[in-house]
CSV table of C-alpha atoms in Angstrom, one decimal:
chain,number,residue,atom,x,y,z
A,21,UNK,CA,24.4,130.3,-68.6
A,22,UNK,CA,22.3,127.3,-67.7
A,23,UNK,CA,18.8,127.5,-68.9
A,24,UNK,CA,16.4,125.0,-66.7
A,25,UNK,CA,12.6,124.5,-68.3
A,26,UNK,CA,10.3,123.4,-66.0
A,27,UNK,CA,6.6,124.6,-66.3
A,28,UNK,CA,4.7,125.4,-63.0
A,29,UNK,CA,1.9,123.2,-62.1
A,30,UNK,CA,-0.4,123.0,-58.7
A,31,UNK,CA,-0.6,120.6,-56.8
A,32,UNK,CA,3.2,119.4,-57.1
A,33,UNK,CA,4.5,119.2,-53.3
A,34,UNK,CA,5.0,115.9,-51.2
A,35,UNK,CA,5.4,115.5,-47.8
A,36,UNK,CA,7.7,112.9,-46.9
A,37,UNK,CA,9.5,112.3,-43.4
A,38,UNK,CA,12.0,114.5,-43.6
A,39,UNK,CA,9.8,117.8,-44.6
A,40,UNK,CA,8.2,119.0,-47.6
A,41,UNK,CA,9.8,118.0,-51.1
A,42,UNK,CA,9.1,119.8,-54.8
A,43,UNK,CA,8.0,117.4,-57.3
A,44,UNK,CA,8.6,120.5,-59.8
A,45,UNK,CA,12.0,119.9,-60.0
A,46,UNK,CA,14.9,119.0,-62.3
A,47,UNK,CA,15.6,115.0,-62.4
A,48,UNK,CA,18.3,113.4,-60.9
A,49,UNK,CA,20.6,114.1,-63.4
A,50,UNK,CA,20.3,117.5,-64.5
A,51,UNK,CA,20.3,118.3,-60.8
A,52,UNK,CA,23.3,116.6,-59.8
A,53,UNK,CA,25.2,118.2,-63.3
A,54,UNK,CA,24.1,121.5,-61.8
A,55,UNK,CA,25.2,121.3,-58.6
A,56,UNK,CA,28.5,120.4,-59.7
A,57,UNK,CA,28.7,123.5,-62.1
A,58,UNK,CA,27.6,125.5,-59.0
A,59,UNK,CA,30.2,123.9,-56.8
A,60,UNK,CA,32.7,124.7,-59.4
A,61,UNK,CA,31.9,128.3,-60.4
A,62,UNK,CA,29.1,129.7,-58.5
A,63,UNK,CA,29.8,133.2,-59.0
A,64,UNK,CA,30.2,132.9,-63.0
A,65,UNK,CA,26.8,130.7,-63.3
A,66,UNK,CA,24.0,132.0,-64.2
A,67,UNK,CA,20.8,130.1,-64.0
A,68,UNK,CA,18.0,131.2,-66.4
A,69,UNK,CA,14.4,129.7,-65.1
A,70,UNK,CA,12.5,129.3,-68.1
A,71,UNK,CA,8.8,128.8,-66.3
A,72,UNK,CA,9.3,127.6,-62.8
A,73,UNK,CA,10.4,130.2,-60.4
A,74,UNK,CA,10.3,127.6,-57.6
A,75,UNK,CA,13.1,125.7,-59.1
A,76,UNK,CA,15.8,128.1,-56.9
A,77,UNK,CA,14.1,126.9,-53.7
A,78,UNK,CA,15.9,123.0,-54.4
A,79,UNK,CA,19.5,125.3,-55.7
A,80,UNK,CA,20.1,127.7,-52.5
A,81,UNK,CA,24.1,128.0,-54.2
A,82,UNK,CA,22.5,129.5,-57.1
A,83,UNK,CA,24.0,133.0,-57.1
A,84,UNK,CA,23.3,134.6,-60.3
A,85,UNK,CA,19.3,133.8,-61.3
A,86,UNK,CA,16.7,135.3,-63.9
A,87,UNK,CA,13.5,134.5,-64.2
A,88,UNK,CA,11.7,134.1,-67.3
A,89,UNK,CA,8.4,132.4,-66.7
A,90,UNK,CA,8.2,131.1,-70.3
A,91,UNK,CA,9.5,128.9,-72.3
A,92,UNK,CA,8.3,130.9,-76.0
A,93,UNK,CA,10.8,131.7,-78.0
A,94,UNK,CA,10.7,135.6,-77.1
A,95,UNK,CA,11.5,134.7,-73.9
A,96,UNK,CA,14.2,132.6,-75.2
A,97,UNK,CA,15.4,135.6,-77.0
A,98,UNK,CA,15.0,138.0,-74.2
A,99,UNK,CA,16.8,136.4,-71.9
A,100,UNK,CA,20.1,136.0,-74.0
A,101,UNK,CA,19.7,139.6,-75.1
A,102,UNK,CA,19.0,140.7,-71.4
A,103,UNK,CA,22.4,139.2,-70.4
A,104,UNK,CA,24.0,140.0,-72.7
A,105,UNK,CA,23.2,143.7,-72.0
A,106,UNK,CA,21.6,144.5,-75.4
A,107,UNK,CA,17.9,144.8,-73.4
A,108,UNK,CA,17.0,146.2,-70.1
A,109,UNK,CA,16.4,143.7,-67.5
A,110,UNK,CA,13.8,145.1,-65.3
A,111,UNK,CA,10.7,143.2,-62.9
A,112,UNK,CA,9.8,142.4,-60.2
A,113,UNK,CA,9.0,138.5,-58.6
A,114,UNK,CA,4.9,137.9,-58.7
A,115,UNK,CA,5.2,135.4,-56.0
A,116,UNK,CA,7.3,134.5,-53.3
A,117,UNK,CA,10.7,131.8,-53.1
A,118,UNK,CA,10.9,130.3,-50.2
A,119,UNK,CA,14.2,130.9,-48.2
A,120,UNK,CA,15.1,132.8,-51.2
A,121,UNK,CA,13.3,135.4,-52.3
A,122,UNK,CA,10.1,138.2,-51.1
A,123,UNK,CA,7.0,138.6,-53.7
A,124,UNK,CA,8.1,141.8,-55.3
A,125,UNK,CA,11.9,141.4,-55.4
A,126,UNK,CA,13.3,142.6,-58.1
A,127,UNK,CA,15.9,144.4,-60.1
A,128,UNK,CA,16.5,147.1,-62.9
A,129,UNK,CA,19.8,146.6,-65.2
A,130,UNK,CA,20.1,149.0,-67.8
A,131,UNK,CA,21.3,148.0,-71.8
A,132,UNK,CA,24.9,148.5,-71.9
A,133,UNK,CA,25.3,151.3,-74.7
């Protein structure tokens, strides 16, 4: 599990010659470490979006990814316990991903038992 904080912010695209680039994204570094855990285990990755939604649009190998839209600590909490199958995952996206994902997407898990 790979938890990426990033708080959304308008106002945060450039465009440069070759199209339109997010400035709401993770920093050289942290991207380039998690494109190499992608490229090494994709399928068993799960990226955790602790704010910025958006952040999957710049990650298109991302193949496992929850949503959070906070950083508090309940959110925290609720994300550990929601893959962990203690809670319910359950929602639906309030905006639109680019090249990723519809306004309204969505998916309902139930806790394990």
């Amino acid at each position: 599990m790979i938890a990426v904080y990033e708080s959304p912010t308008a106002g945060k695209m450039i465009r440069t010659s070759s199209g339109v680039r997010n400035l709401l994204s993770l920093g050289d570094d942290s991207a380039s470490l998690l494109r190499q855990i992608l490229g090494n285990a994709a399928t068993k990755t799960v990226v955790v979006a602790m704010g910025n939604p958006y952040l999957a649009k710049d990650f298109p190998e991302v193949q496992n990814y929850l949503c959070a839209f906070s950083a508090v600590q309940v959110s925290e909490v609720s994300a550990v316990k929601a893959l962990f199958g203690e809670i319910e995952i359950h929602g639906n996206l309030p905006v639109s991903i680019p090249g990723i994902a519809r306004r309204g997407a969505g998916l309902v898990l139930p806790a394990e038992k």
